[in-house]
mmCIF file of N, CA, C and O in Angstrom:
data_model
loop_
_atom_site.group_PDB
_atom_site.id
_atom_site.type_symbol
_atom_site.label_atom_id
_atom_site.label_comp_id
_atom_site.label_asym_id
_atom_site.label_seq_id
_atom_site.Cartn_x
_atom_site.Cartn_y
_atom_site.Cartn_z
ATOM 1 N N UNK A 1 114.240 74.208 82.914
ATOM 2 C CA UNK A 1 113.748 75.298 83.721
ATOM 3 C C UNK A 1 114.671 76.490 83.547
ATOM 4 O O UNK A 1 115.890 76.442 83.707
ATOM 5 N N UNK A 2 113.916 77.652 83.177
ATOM 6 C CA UNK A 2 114.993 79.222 83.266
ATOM 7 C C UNK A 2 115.346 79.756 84.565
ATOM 8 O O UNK A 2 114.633 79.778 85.568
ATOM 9 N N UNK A 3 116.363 80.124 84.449
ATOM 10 C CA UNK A 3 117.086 80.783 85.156
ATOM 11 C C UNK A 3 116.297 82.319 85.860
ATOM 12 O O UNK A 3 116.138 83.250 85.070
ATOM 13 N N UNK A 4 115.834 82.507 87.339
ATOM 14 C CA UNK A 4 114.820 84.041 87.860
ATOM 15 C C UNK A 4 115.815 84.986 87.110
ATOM 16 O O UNK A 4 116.975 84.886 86.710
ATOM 17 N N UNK A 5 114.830 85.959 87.097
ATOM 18 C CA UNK A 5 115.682 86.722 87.104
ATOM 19 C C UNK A 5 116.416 87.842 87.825
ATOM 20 O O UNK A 5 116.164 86.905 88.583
ATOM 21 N N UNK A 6 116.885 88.585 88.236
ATOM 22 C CA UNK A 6 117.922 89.202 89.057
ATOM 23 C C UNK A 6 116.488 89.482 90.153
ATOM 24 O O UNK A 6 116.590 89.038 91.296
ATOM 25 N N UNK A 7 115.559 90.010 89.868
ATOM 26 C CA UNK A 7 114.010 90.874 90.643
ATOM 27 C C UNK A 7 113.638 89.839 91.300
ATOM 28 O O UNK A 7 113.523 89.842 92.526
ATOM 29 N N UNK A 8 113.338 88.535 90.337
ATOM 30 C CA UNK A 8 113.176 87.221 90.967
ATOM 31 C C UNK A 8 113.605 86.755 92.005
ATOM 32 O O UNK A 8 112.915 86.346 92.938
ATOM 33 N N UNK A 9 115.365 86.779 91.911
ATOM 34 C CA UNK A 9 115.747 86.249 92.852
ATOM 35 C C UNK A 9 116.187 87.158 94.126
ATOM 36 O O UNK A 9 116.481 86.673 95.219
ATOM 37 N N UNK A 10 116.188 88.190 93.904
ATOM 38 C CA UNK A 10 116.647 89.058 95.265
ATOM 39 C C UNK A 10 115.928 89.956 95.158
ATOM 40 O O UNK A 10 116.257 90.873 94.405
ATOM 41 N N UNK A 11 114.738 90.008 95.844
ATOM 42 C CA UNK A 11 113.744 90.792 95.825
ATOM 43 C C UNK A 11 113.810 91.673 96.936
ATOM 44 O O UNK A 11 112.977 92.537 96.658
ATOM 45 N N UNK A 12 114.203 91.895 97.789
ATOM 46 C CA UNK A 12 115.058 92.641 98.979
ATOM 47 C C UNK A 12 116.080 93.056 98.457
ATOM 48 O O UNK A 12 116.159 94.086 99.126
ATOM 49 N N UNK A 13 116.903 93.097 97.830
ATOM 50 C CA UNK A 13 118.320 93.652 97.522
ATOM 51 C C UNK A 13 117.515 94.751 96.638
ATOM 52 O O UNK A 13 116.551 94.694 95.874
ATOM 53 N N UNK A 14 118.614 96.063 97.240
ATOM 54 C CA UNK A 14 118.588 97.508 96.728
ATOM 55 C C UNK A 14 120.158 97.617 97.028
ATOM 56 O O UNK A 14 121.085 97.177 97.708
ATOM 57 N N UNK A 15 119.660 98.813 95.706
ATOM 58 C CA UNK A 15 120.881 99.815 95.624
ATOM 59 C C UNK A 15 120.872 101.159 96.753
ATOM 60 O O UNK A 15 121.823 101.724 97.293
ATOM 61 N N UNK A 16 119.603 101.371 96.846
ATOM 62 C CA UNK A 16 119.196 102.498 97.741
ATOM 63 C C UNK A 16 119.695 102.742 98.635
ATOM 64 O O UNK A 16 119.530 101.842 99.458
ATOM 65 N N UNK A 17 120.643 104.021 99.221
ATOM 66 C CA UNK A 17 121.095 104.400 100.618
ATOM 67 C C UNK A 17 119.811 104.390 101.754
ATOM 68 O O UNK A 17 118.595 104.551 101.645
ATOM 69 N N UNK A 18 120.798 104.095 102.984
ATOM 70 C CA UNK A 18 119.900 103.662 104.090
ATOM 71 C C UNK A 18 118.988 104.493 104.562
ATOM 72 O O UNK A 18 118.178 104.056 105.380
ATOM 73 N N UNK A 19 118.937 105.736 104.182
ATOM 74 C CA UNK A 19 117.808 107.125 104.315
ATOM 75 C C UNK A 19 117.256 106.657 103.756
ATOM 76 O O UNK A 19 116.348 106.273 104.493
ATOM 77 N N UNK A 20 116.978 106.150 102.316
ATOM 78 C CA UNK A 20 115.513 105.907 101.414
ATOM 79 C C UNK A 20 115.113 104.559 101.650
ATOM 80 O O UNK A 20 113.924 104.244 101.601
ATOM 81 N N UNK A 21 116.042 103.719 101.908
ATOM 82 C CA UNK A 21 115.588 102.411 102.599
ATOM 83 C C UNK A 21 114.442 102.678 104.516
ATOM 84 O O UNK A 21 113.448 102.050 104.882
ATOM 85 N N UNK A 22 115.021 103.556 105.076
ATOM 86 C CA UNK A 22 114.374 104.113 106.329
ATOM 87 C C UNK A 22 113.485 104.658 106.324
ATOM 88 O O UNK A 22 112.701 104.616 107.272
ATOM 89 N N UNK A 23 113.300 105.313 105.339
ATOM 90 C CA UNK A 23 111.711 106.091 105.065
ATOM 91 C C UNK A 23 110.731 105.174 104.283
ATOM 92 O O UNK A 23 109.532 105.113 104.556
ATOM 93 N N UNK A 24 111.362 104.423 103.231
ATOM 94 C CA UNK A 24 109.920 103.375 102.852
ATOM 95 C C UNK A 24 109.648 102.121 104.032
ATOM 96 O O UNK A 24 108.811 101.251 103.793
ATOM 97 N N UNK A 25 110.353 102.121 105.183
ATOM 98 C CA UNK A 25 110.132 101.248 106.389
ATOM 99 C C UNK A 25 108.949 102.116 107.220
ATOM 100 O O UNK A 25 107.853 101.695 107.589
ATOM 101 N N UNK A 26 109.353 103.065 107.345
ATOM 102 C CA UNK A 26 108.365 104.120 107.892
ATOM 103 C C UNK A 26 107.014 104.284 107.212
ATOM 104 O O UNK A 26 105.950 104.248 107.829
ATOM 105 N N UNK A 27 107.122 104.458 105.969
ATOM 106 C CA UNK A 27 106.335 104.843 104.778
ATOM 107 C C UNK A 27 104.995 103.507 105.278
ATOM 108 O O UNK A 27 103.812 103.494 105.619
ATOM 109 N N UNK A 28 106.046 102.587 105.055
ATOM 110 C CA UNK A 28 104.891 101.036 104.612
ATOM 111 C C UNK A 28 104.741 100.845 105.823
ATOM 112 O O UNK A 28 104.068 99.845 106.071
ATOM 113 N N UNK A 29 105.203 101.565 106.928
ATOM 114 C CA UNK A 29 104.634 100.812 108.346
ATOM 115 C C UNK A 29 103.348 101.868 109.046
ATOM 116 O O UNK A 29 102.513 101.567 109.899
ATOM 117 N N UNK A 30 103.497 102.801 108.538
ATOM 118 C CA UNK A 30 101.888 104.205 108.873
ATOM 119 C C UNK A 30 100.886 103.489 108.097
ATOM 120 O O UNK A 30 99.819 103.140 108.602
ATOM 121 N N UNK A 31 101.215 103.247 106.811
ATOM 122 C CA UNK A 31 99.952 102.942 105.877
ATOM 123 C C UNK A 31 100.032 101.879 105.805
ATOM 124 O O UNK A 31 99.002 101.388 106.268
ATOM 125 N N UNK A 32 100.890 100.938 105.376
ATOM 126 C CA UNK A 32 100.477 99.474 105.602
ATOM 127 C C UNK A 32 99.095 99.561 107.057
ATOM 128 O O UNK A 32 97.881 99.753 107.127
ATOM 129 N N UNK A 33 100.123 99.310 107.900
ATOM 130 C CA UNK A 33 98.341 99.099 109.269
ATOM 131 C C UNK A 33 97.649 99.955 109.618
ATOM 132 O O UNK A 33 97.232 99.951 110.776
ATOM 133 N N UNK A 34 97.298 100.983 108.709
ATOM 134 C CA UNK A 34 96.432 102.152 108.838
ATOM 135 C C UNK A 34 95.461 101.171 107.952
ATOM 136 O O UNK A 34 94.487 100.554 108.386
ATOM 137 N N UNK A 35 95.957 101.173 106.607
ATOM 138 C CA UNK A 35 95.112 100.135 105.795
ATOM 139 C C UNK A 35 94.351 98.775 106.380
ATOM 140 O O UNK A 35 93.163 98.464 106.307
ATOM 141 N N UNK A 36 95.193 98.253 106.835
ATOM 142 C CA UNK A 36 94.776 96.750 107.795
ATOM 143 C C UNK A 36 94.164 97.118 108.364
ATOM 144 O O UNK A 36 93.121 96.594 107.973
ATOM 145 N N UNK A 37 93.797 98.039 109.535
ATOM 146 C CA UNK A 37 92.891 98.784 110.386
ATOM 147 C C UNK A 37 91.978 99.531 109.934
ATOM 148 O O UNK A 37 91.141 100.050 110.672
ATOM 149 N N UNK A 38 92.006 99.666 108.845
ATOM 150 C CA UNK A 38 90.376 100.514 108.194
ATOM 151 C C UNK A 38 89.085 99.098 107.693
ATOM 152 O O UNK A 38 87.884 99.182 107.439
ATOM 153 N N UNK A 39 90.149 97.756 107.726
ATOM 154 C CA UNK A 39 89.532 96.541 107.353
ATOM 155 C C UNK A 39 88.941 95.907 108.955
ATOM 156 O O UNK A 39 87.806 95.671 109.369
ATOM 157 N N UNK A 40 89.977 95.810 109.426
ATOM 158 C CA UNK A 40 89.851 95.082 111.066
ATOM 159 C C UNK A 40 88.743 95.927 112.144
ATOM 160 O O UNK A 40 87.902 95.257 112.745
ATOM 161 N N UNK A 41 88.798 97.174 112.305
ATOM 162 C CA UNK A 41 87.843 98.586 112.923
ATOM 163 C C UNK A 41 87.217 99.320 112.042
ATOM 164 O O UNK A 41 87.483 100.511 111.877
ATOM 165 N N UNK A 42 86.148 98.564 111.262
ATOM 166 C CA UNK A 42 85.490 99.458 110.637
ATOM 167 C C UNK A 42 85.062 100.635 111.276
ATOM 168 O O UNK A 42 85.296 101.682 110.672
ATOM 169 N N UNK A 43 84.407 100.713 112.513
ATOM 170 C CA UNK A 43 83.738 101.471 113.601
ATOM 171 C C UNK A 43 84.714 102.893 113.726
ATOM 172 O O UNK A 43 84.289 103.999 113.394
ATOM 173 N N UNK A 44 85.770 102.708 114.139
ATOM 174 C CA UNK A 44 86.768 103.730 114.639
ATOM 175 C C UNK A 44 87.948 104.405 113.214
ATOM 176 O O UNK A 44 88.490 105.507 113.130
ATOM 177 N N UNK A 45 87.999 103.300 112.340
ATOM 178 C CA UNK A 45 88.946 103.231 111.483
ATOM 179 C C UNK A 45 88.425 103.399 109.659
ATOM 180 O O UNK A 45 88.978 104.125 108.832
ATOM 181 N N UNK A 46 87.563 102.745 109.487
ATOM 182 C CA UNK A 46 86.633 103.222 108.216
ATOM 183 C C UNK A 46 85.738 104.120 107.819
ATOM 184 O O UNK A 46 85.779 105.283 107.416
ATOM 185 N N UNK A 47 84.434 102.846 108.142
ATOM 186 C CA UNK A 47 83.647 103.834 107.557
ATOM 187 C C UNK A 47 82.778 104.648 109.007
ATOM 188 O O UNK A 47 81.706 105.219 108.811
ATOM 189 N N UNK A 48 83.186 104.613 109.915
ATOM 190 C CA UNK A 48 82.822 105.447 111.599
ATOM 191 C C UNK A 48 83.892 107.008 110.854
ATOM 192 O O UNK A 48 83.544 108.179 110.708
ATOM 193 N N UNK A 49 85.044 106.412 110.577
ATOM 194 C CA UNK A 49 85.431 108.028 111.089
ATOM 195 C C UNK A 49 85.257 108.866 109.356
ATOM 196 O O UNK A 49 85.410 110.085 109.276
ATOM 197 N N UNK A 50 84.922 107.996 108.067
ATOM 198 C CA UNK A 50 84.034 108.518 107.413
ATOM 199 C C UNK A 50 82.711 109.422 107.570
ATOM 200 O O UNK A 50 82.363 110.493 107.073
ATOM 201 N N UNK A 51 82.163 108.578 108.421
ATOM 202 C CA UNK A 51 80.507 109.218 108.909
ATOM 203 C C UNK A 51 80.828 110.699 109.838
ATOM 204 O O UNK A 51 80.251 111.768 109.637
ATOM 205 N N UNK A 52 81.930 110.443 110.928
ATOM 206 C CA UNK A 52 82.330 111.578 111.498
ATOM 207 C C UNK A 52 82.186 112.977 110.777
ATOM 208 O O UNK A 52 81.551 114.010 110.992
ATOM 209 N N UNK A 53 82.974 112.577 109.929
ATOM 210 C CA UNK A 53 83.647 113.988 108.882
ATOM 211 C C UNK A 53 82.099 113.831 107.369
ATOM 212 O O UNK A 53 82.247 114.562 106.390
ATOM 213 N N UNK A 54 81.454 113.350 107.390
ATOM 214 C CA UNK A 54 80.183 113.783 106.665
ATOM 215 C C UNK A 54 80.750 112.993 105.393
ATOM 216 O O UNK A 54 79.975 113.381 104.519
ATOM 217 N N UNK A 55 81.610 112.149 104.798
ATOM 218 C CA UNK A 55 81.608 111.845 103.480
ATOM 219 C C UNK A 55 80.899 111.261 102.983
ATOM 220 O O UNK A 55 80.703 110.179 103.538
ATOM 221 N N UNK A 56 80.251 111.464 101.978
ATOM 222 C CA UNK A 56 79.196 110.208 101.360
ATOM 223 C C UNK A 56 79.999 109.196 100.698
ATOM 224 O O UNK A 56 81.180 109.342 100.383
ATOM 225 N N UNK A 57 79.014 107.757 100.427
ATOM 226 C CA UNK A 57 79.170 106.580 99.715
ATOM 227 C C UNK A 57 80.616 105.849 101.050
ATOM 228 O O UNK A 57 81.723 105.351 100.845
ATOM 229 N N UNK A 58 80.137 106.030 101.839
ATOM 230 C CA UNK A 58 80.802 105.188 103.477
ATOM 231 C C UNK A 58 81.898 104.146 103.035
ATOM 232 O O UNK A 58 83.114 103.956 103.043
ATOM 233 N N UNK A 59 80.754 103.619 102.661
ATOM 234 C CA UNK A 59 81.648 101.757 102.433
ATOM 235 C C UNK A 59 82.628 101.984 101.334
ATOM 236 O O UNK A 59 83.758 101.515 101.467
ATOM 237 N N UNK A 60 82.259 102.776 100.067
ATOM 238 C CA UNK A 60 83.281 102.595 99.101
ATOM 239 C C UNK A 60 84.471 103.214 98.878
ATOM 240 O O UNK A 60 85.296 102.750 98.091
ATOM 241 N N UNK A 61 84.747 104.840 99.879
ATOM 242 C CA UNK A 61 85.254 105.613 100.875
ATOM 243 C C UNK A 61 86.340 105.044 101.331
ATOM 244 O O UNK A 61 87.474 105.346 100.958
ATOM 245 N N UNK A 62 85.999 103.968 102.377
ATOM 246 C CA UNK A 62 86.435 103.405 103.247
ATOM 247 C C UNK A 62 87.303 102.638 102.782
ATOM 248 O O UNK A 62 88.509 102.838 102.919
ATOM 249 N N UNK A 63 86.765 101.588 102.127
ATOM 250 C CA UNK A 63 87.416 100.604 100.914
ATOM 251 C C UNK A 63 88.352 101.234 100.339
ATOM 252 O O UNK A 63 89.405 101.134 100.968
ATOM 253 N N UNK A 64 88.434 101.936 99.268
ATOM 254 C CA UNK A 64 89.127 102.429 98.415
ATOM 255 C C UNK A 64 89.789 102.829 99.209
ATOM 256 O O UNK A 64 90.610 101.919 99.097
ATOM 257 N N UNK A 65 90.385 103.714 100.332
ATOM 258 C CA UNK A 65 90.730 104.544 101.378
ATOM 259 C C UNK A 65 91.882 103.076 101.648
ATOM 260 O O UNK A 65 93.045 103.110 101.245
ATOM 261 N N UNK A 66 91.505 102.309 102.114
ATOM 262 C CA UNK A 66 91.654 101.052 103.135
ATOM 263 C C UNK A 66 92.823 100.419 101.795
ATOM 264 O O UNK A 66 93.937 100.030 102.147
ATOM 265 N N UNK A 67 92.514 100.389 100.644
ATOM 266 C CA UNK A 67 92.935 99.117 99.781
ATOM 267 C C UNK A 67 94.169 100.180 99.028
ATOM 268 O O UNK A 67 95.293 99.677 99.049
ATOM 269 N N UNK A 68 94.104 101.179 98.563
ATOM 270 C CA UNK A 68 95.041 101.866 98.295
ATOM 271 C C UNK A 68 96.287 102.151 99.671
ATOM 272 O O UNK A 68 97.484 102.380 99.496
ATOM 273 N N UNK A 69 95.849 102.088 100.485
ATOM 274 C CA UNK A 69 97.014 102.266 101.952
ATOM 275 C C UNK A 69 97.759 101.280 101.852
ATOM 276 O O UNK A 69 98.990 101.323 101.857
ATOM 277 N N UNK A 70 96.902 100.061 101.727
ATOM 278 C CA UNK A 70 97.908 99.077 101.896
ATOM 279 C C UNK A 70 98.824 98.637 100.649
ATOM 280 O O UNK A 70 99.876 98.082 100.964
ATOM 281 N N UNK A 71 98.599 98.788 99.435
ATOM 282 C CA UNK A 71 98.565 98.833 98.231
ATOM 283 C C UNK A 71 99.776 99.423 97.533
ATOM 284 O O UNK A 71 100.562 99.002 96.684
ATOM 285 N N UNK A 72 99.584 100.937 98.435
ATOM 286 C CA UNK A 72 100.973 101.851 98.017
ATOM 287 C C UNK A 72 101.932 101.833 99.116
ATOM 288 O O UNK A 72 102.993 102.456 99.127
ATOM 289 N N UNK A 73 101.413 100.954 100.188
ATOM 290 C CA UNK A 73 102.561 100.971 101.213
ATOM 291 C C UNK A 73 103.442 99.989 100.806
ATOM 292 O O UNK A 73 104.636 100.196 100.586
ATOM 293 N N UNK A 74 102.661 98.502 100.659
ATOM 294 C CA UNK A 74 103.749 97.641 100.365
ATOM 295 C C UNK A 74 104.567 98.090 98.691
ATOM 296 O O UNK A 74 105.729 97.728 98.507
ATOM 297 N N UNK A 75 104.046 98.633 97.937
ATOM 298 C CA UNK A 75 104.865 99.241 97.002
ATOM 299 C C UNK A 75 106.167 100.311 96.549
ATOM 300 O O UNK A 75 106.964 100.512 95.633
ATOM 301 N N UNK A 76 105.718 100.877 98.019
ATOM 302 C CA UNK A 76 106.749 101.988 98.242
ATOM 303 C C UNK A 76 108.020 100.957 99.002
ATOM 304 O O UNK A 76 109.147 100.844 98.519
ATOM 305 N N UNK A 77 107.613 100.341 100.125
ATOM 306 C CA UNK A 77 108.859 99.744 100.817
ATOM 307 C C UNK A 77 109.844 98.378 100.008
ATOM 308 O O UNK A 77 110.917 97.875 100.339
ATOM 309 N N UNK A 78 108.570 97.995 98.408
ATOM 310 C CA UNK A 78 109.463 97.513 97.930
ATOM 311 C C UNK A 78 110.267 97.904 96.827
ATOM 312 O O UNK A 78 110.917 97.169 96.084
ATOM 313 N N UNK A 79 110.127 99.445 96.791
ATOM 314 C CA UNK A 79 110.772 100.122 96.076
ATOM 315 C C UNK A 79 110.402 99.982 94.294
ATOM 316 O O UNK A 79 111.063 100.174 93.274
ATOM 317 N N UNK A 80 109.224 99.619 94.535
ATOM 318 C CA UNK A 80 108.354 98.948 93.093
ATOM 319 C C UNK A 80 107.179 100.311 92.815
ATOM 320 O O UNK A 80 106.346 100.684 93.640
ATOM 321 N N UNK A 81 107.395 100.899 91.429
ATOM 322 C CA UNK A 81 106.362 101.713 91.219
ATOM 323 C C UNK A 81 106.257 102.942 92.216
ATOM 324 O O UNK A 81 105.185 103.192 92.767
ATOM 325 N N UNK A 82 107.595 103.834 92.471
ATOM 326 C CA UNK A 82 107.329 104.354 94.043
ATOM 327 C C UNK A 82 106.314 105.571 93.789
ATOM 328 O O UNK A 82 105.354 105.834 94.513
ATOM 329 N N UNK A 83 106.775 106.407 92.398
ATOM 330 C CA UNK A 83 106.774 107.326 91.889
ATOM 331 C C UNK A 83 104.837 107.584 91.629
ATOM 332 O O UNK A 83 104.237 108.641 91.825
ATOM 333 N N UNK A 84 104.333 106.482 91.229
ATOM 334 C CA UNK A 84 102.989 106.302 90.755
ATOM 335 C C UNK A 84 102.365 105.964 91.892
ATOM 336 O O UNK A 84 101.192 106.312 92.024
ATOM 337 N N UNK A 85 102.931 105.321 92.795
ATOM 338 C CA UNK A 85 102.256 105.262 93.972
ATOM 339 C C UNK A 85 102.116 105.633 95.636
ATOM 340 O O UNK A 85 101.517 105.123 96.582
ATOM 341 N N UNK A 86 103.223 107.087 95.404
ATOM 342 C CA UNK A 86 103.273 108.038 96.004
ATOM 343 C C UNK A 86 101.771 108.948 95.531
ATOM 344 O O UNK A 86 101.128 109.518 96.412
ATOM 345 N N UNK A 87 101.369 108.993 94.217
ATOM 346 C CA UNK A 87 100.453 110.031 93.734
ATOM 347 C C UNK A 87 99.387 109.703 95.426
ATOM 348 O O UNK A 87 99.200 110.492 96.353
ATOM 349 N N UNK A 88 98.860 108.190 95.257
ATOM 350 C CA UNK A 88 97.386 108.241 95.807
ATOM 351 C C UNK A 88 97.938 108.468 97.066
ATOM 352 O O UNK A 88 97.143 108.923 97.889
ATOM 353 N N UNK A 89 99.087 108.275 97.447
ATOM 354 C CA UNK A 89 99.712 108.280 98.847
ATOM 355 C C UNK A 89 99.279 109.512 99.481
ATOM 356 O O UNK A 89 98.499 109.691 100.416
ATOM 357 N N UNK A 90 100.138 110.546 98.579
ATOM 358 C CA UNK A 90 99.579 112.136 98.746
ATOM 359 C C UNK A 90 98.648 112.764 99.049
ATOM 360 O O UNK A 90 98.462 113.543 99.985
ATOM 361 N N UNK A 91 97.744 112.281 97.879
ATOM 362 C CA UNK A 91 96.181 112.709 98.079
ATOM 363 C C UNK A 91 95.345 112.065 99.442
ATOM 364 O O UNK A 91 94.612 112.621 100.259
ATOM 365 N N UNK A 92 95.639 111.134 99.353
ATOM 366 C CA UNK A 92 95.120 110.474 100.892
ATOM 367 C C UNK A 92 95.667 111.326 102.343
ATOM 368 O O UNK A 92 95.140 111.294 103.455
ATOM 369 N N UNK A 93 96.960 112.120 101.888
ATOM 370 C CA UNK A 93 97.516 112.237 103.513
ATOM 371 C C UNK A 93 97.167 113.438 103.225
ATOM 372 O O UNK A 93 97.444 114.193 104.157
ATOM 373 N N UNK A 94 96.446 114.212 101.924
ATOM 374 C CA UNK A 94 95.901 115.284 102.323
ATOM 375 C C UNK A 94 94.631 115.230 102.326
ATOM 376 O O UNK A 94 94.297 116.291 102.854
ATOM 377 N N UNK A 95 93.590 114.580 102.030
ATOM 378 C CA UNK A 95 92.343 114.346 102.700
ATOM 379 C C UNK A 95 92.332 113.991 103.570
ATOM 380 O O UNK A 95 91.176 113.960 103.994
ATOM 381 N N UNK A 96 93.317 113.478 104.523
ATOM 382 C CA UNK A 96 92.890 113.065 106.018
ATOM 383 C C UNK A 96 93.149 114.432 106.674
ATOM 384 O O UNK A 96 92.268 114.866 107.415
ATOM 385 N N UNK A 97 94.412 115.253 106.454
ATOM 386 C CA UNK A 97 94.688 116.620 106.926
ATOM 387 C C UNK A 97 93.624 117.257 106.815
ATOM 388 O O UNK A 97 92.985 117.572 107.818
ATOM 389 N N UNK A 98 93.166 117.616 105.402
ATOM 390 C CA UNK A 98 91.955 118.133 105.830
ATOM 391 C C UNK A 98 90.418 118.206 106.193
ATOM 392 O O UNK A 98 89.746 119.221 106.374
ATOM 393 N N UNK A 99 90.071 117.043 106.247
ATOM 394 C CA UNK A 99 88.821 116.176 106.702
ATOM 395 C C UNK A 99 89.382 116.606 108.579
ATOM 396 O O UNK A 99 88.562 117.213 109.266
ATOM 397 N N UNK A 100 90.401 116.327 109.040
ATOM 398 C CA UNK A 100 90.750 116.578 110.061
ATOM 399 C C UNK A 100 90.198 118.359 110.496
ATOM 400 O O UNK A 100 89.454 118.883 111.326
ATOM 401 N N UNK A 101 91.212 118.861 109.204
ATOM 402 C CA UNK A 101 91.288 120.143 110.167
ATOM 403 C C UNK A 101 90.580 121.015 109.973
ATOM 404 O O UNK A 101 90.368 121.957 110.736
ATOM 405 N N UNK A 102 89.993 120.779 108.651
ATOM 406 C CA UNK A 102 88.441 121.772 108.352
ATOM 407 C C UNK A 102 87.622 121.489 109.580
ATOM 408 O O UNK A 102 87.107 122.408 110.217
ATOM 409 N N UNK A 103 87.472 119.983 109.983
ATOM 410 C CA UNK A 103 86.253 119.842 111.265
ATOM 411 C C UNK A 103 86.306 121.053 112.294
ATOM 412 O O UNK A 103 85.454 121.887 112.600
ATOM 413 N N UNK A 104 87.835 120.813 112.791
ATOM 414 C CA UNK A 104 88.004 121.679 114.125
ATOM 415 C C UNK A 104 88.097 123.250 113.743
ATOM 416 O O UNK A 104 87.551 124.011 114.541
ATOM 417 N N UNK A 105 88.688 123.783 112.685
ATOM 418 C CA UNK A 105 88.456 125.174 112.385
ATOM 419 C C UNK A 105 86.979 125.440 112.193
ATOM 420 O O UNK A 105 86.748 126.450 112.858
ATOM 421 N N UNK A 106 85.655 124.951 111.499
ATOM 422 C CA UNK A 106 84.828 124.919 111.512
ATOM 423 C C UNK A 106 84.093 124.783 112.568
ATOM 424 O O UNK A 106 82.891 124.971 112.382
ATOM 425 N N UNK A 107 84.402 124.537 113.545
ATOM 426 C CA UNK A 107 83.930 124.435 115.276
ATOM 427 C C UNK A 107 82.717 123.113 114.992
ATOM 428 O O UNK A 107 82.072 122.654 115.935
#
C-alpha cells in the first residue's frame, strides 16, 4: 500500500493566515446554507423567489443557482480551486444584488 499524500493526509492543514482562513469560514457558511436552502425551501428559497423577480426556466435557475453555492462554498473554505470558483461566486452575488435592487428601484 502507498504512502497519501501530503493533501491526502492533512486535508485541513493550511499555510494561510487566520484572515483568509476567517473569510473562507464566512465565505462557505453564507453559501454553503444558502445553497442547502434553495434545495430544502424551494417556495421561499428557489424557485418562489425566482418567480418573484420574473426569471425564466424556474427549476433550472434555481438548481444551477442552488448547486454552484454549495459547490464553490465548500471549495473556497477548502482552499481548493479558490480562484475559479470565486468566478461563479461573483456573478451569483451580483445577480442576487441586482434581481434585488432593480425590483425596488423599479417600484
Amino acid at each position: 500500500m502507498t504512502q497519501p499524500s501530503t493533501w491526502q493526509a492533512m486535508p485541513t492543514a493550511t499555510s494561510a493566515p487566520a484572515a483568509t482562513v476567517s473569510i473562507r469560514l464566512y465565505i462557505r457558511a453564507v453559501f454553503y446554507s444558502e445553497g442547502i436552502l434553495t434545495f430544502l425551501r424551494p417556495d421561499a428559497q428557489g424557485t418562489g423567489r425566482f418567480a418573484k423577480a420574473c426569471i425564466p426556466a424556474l427549476g433550472f435557475i434555481a438548481a444551477l443557482d442552488g448547486f454552484s453555492e454549495i459547490v464553490c462554498g465548500l471549495l473556497i473554505l477548502a482552499g481548493r480551486l479558490t480562484r475559479l470558483a470565486a468566478v461563479p461566486t461573483i456573478v451569483d452575488m451580483a445577480g442576487a444584488l441586482l434581481i434585488t435592487k432593480l425590483r425596488i428601484l423599479g417600484g
